[in-house]
CSV table of C-alpha atoms in Angstrom, one decimal:
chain,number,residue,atom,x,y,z
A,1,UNK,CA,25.0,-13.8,13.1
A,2,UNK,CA,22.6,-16.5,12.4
A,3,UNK,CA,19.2,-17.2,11.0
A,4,UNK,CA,18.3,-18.0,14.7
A,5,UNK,CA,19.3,-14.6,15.4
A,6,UNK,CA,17.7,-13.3,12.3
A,7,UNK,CA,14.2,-14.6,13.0
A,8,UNK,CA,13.8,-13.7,16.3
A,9,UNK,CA,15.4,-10.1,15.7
A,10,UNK,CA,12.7,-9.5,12.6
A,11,UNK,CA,9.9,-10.9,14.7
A,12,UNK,CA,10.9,-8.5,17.8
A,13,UNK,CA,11.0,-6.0,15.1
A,14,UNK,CA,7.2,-6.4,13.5
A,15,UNK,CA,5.7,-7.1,16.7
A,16,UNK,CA,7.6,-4.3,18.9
A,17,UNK,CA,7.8,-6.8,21.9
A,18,UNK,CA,9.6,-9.5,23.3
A,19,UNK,CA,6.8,-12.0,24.9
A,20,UNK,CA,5.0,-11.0,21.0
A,21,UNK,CA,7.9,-12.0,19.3
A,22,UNK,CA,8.3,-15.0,21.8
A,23,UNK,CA,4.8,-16.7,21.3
A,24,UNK,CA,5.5,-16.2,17.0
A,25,UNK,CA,9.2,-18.0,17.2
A,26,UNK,CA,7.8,-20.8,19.7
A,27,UNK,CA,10.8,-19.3,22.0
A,28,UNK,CA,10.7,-18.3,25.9
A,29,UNK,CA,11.2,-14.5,26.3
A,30,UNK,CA,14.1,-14.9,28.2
A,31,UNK,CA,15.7,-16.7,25.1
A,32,UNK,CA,14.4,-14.0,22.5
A,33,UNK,CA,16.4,-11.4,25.1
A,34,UNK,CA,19.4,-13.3,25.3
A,35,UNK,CA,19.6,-13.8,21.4
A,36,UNK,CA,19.1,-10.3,20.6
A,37,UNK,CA,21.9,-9.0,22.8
A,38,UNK,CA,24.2,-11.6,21.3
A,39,UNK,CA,23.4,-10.7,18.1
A,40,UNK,CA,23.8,-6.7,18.9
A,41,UNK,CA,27.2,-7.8,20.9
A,42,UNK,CA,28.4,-9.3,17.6
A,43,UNK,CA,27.5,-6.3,15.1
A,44,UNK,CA,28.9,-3.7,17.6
A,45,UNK,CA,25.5,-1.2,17.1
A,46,UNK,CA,22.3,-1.2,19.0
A,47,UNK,CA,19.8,-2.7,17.2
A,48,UNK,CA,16.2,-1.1,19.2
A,49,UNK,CA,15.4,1.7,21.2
A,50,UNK,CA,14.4,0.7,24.7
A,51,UNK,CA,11.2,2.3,25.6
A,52,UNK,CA,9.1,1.1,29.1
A,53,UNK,CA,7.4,-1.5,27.8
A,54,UNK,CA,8.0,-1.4,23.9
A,55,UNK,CA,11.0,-1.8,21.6
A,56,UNK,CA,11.5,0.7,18.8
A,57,UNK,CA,14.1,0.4,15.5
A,58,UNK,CA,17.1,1.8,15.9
A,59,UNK,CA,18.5,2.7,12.5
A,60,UNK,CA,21.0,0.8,12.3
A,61,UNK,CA,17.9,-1.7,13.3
A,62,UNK,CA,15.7,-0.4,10.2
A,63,UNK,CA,18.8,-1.5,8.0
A,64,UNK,CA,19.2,-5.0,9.1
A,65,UNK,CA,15.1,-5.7,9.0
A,66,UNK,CA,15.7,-5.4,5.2
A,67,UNK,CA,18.7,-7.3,5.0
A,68,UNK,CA,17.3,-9.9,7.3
A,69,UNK,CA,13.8,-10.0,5.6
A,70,UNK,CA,15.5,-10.7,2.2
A,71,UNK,CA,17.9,-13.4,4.3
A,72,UNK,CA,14.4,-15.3,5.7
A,73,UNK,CA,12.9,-15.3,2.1
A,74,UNK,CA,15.9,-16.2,0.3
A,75,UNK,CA,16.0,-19.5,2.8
A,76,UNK,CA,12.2,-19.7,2.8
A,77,UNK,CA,12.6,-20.2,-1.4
A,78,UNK,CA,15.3,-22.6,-1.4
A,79,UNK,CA,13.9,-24.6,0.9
A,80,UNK,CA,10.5,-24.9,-1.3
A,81,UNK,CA,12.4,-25.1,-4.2
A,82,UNK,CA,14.2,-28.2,-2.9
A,83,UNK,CA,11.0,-29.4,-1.2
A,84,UNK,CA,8.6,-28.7,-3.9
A,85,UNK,CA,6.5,-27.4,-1.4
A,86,UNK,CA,3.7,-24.7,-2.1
A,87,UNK,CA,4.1,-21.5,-0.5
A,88,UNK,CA,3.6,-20.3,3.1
A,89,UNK,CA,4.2,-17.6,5.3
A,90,UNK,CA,2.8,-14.5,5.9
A,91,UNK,CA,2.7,-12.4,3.1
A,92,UNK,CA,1.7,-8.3,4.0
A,93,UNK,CA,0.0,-6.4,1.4
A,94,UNK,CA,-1.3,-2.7,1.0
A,95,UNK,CA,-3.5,-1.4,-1.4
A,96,UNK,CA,-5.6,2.1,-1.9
A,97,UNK,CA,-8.9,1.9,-0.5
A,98,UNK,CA,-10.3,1.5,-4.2
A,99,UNK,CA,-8.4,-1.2,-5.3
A,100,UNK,CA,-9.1,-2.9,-2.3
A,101,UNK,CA,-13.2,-2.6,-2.4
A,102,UNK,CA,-13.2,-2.9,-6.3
A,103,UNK,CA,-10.2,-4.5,-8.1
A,104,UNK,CA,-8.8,-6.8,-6.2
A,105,UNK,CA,-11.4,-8.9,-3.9
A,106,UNK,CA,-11.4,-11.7,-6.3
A,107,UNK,CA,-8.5,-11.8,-6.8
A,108,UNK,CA,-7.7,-12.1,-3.1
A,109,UNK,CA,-10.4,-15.4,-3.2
A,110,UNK,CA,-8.5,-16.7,-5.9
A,111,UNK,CA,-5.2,-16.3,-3.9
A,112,UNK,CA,-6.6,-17.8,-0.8
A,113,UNK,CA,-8.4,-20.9,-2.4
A,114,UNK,CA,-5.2,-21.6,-4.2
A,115,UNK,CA,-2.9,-21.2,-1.9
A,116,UNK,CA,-4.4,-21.8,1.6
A,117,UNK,CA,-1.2,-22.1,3.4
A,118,UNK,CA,-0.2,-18.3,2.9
A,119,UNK,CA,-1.8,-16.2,5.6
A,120,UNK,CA,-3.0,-13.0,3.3
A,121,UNK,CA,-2.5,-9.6,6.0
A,122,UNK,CA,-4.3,-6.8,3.6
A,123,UNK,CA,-4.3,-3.0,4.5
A,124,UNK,CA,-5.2,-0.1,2.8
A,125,UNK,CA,-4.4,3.1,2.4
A,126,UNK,CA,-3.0,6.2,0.2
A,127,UNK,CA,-0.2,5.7,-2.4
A,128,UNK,CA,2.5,7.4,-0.4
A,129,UNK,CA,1.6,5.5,3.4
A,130,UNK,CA,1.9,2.0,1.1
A,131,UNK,CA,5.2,3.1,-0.1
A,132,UNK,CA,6.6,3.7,2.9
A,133,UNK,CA,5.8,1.0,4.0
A,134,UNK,CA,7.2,-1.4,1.5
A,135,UNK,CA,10.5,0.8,1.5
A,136,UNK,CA,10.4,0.3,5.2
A,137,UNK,CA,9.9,-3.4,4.9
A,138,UNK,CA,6.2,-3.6,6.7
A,139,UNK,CA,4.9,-4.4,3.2
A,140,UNK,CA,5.3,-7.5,1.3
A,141,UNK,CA,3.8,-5.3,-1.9
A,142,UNK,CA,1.2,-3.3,-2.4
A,143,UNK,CA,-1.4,-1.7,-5.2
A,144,UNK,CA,-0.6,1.9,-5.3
A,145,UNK,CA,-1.2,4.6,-8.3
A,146,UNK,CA,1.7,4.3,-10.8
A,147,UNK,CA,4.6,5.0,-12.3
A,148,UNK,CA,6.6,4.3,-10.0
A,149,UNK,CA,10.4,5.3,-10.4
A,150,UNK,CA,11.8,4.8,-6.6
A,151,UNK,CA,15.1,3.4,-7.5
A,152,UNK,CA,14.6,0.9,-4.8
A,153,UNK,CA,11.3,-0.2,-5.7
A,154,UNK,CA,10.2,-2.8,-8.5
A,155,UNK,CA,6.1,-3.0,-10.1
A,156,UNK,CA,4.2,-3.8,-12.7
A,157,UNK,CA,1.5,-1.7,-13.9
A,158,UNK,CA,-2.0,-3.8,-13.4
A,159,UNK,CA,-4.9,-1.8,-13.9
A,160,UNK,CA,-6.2,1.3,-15.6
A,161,UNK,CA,-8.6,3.6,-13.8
A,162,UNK,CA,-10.5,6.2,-15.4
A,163,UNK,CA,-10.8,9.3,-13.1
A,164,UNK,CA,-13.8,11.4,-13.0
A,165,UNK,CA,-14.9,14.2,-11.2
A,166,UNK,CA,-18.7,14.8,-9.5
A,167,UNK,CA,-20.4,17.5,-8.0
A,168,UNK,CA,-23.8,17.9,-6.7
A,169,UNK,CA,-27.0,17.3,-8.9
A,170,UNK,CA,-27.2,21.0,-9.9
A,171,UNK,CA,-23.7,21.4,-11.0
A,172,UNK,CA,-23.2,22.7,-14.5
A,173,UNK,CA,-21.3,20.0,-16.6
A,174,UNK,CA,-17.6,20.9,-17.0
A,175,UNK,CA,-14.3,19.5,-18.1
A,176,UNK,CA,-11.4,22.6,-17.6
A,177,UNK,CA,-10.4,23.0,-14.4
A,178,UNK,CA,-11.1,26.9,-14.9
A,179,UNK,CA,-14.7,26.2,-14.7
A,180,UNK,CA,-14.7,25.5,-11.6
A,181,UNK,CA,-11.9,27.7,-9.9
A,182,UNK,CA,-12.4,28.4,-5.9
A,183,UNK,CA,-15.2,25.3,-5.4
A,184,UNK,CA,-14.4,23.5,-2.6
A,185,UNK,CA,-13.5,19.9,-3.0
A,186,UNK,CA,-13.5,17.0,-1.0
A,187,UNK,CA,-10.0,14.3,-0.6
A,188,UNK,CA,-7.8,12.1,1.2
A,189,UNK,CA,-5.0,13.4,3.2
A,190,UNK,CA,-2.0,15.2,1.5
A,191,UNK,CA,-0.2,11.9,0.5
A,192,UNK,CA,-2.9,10.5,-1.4
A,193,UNK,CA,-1.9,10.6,-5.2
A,194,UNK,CA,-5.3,10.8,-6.2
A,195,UNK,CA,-5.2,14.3,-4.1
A,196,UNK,CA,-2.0,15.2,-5.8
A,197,UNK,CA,-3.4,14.3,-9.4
A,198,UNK,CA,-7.0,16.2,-8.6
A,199,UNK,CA,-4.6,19.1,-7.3
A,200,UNK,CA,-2.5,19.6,-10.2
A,201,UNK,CA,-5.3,19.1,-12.2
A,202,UNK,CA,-6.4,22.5,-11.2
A,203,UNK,CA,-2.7,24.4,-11.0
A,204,UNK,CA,-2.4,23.1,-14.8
A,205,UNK,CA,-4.7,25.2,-15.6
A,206,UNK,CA,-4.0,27.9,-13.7
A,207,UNK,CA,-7.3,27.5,-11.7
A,208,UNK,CA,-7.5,26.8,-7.9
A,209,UNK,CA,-9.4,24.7,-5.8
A,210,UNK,CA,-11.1,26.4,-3.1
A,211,UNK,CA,-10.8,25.2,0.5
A,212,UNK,CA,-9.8,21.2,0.7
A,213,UNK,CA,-11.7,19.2,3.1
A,214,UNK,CA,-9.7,16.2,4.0
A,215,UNK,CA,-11.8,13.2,4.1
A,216,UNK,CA,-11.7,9.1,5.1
A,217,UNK,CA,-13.4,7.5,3.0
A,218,UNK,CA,-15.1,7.7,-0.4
A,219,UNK,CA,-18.8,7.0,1.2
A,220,UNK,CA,-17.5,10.5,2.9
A,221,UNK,CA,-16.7,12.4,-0.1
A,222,UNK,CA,-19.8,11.0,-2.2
A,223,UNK,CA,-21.9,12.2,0.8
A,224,UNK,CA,-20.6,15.8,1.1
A,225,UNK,CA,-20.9,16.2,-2.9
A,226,UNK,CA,-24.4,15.0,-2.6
A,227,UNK,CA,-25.6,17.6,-0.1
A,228,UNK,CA,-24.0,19.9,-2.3
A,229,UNK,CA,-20.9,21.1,-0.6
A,230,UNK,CA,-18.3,20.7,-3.5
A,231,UNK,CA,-16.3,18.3,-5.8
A,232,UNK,CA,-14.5,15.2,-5.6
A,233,UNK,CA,-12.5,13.4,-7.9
A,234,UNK,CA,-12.6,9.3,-7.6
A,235,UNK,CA,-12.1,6.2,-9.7
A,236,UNK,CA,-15.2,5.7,-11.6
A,237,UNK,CA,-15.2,1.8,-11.3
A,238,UNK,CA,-15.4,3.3,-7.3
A,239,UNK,CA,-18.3,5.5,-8.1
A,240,UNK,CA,-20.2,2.8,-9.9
A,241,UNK,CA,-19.8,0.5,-6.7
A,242,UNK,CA,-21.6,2.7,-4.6
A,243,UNK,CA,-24.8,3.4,-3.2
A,244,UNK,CA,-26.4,7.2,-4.0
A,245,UNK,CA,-23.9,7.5,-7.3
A,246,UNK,CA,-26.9,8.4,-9.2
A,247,UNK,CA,-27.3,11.6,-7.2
A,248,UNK,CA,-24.5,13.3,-8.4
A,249,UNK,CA,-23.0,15.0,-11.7
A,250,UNK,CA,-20.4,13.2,-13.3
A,251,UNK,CA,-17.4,14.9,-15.1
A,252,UNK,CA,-15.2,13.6,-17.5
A,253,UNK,CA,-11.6,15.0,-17.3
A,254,UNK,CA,-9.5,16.3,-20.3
A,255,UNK,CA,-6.7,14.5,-21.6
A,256,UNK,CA,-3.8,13.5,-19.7
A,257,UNK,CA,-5.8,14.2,-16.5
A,258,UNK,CA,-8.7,11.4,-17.2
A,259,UNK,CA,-6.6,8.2,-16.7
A,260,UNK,CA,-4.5,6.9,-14.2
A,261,UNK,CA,-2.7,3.9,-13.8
A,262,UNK,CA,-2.2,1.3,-10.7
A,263,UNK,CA,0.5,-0.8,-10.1
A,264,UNK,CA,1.9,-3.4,-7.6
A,265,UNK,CA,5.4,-2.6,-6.3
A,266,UNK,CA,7.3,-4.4,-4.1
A,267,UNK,CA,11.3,-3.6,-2.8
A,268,UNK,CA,13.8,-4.3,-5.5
A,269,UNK,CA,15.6,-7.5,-5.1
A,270,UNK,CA,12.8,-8.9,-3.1
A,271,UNK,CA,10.6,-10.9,-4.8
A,272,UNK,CA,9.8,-13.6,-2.3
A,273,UNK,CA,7.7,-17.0,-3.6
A,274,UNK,CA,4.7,-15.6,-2.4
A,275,UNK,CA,4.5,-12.4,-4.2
A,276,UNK,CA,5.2,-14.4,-7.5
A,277,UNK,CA,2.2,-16.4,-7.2
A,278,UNK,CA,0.6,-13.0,-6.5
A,279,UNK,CA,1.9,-12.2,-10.1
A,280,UNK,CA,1.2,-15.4,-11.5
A,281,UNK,CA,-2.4,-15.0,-10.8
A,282,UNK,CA,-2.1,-11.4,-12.0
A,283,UNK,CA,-1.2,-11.8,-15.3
A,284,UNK,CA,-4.6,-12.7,-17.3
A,285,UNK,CA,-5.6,-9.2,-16.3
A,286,UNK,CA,-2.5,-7.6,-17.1
């Protein structure tokens, strides 16, 4: 096994293709092929599944990316410690649709005019797609609601978001989950945390939402609650950002249900150069 071999496995790997995986390494196909097989040869386990035209993780394959990620970034590091050169690379992060629109675009400007040689890859989702895919090694980092207590995950909490809940103009004002048992309420799928947190909300009070309408965006949700068709819960910084927020009633949770907190994770043991500048920049906000 070499870091040859280790490059052109984890590029195979993130791009599910050979001639992909090719054009990124500045290799032939043909040479890609013949690596991987050598290197599978040599560990004794197959390292993809081979489907017509696409290559899928084996899992002895999903094992290796991390160890082989954490190889490429240990070497990457070394090297631009010895070289005093800023940081490169690719560096994949996730965040929850509200951090994204709200928190964290300047910071992302900040990161780019400072350190133009790092190609930023940003997606966004809810809390438990983002920690898969760090665990999974498809995320660099990512913003997702916090504590986290994985034991193979690292963070820092970076922001505080105060939760509220809104319903439509003529809703009575409430704060107890009880006063509002059976109304329907609008949220992301079932792994969002905000769902989970809006959820239990309810159940702690032994109240119960009524049906859940499973939504894709906040624009959604706001739209729904305007017309009048039930509640949602959201960030407020989110809420303030958006067009029509006036149209709605807006409901302040009881204690501990009122704040949340986000944080960025990343894999334990893998903090490559440029997630630290990520942090770097982070701290004044901290």
């Amino acid at each position: 096994m070499n870091l040859s071999q280790l490059e052109m496995f984890t590029a195979v790997a993130e791009t599910g293709s050979i001639s992909a995986a090719a054009k990124q390494v500045h290799r032939v196909p043909s040479n890609v092929t013949t690596r991987i097989r050598q290197l599978e040869t040599d560990l004794g386990v197959e390292l993809f599944i081979r489907e017509s035209h696409r290559l899928r993780l084996s899992p002895a394959g999903h094992s290796l990316l991390q160890y082989s990620k954490q190889i490429l970034s240990l070497v990457s590091e070394a090297r631009q410690a010895v070289t005093g050169e800023a940081p490169q690379g690719t560096f994949t992060l996730g965040a929850l649709e509200s951090t994204a629109a709200v928190r964290i675009p300047g910071l992302l400007a900040e990161y780019n005019r400072n350190y133009p040689r790092i190609l930023l890859d940003l997606s966004t989702g809810p809390s438990g797609t983002m920690l898969d895919g760090v665990l999974e090694g498809k995320l660099s980092a990512a913003f997702i609601d916090g504590p986290v207590t994985h034991p193979a995950i690292d963070g820092m909490p970076v922001f505080d978001e105060e939760m509220v809940i809104i319903g439509p103009a003529k809703q009575k004002p409430f704060t107890r989950a009880r006063e509002v048992s059976g109304v329907n309420i609008y949220a992301f799928r079932a792994n969002c945390s905000y769902r989970r947190h809006f959820e239990n909300w309810f159940h702690a009070d032994q109240a119960t939402p009524g049906k859940i309408y499973e939504m894709e965006s906040y624009h959604g949700m706001l739209a729904c609650v305007i017309a009048g068709a039930g509640l949602a819960m959201l960030p407020r910084s989110m809420l303030n950002s958006m067009p029509g927020n006036e149209q709605v009633v807006v409901c302040v949770p009881e204690e501990p249900w009122r704040w949340l907190s986000t944080w960025l994770i990343w894999r334990r043991g893998v903090k490559t150069p440029q997630l630290e500048v990520m942090i770097e920049l982070l701290q004044p906000r901290t």
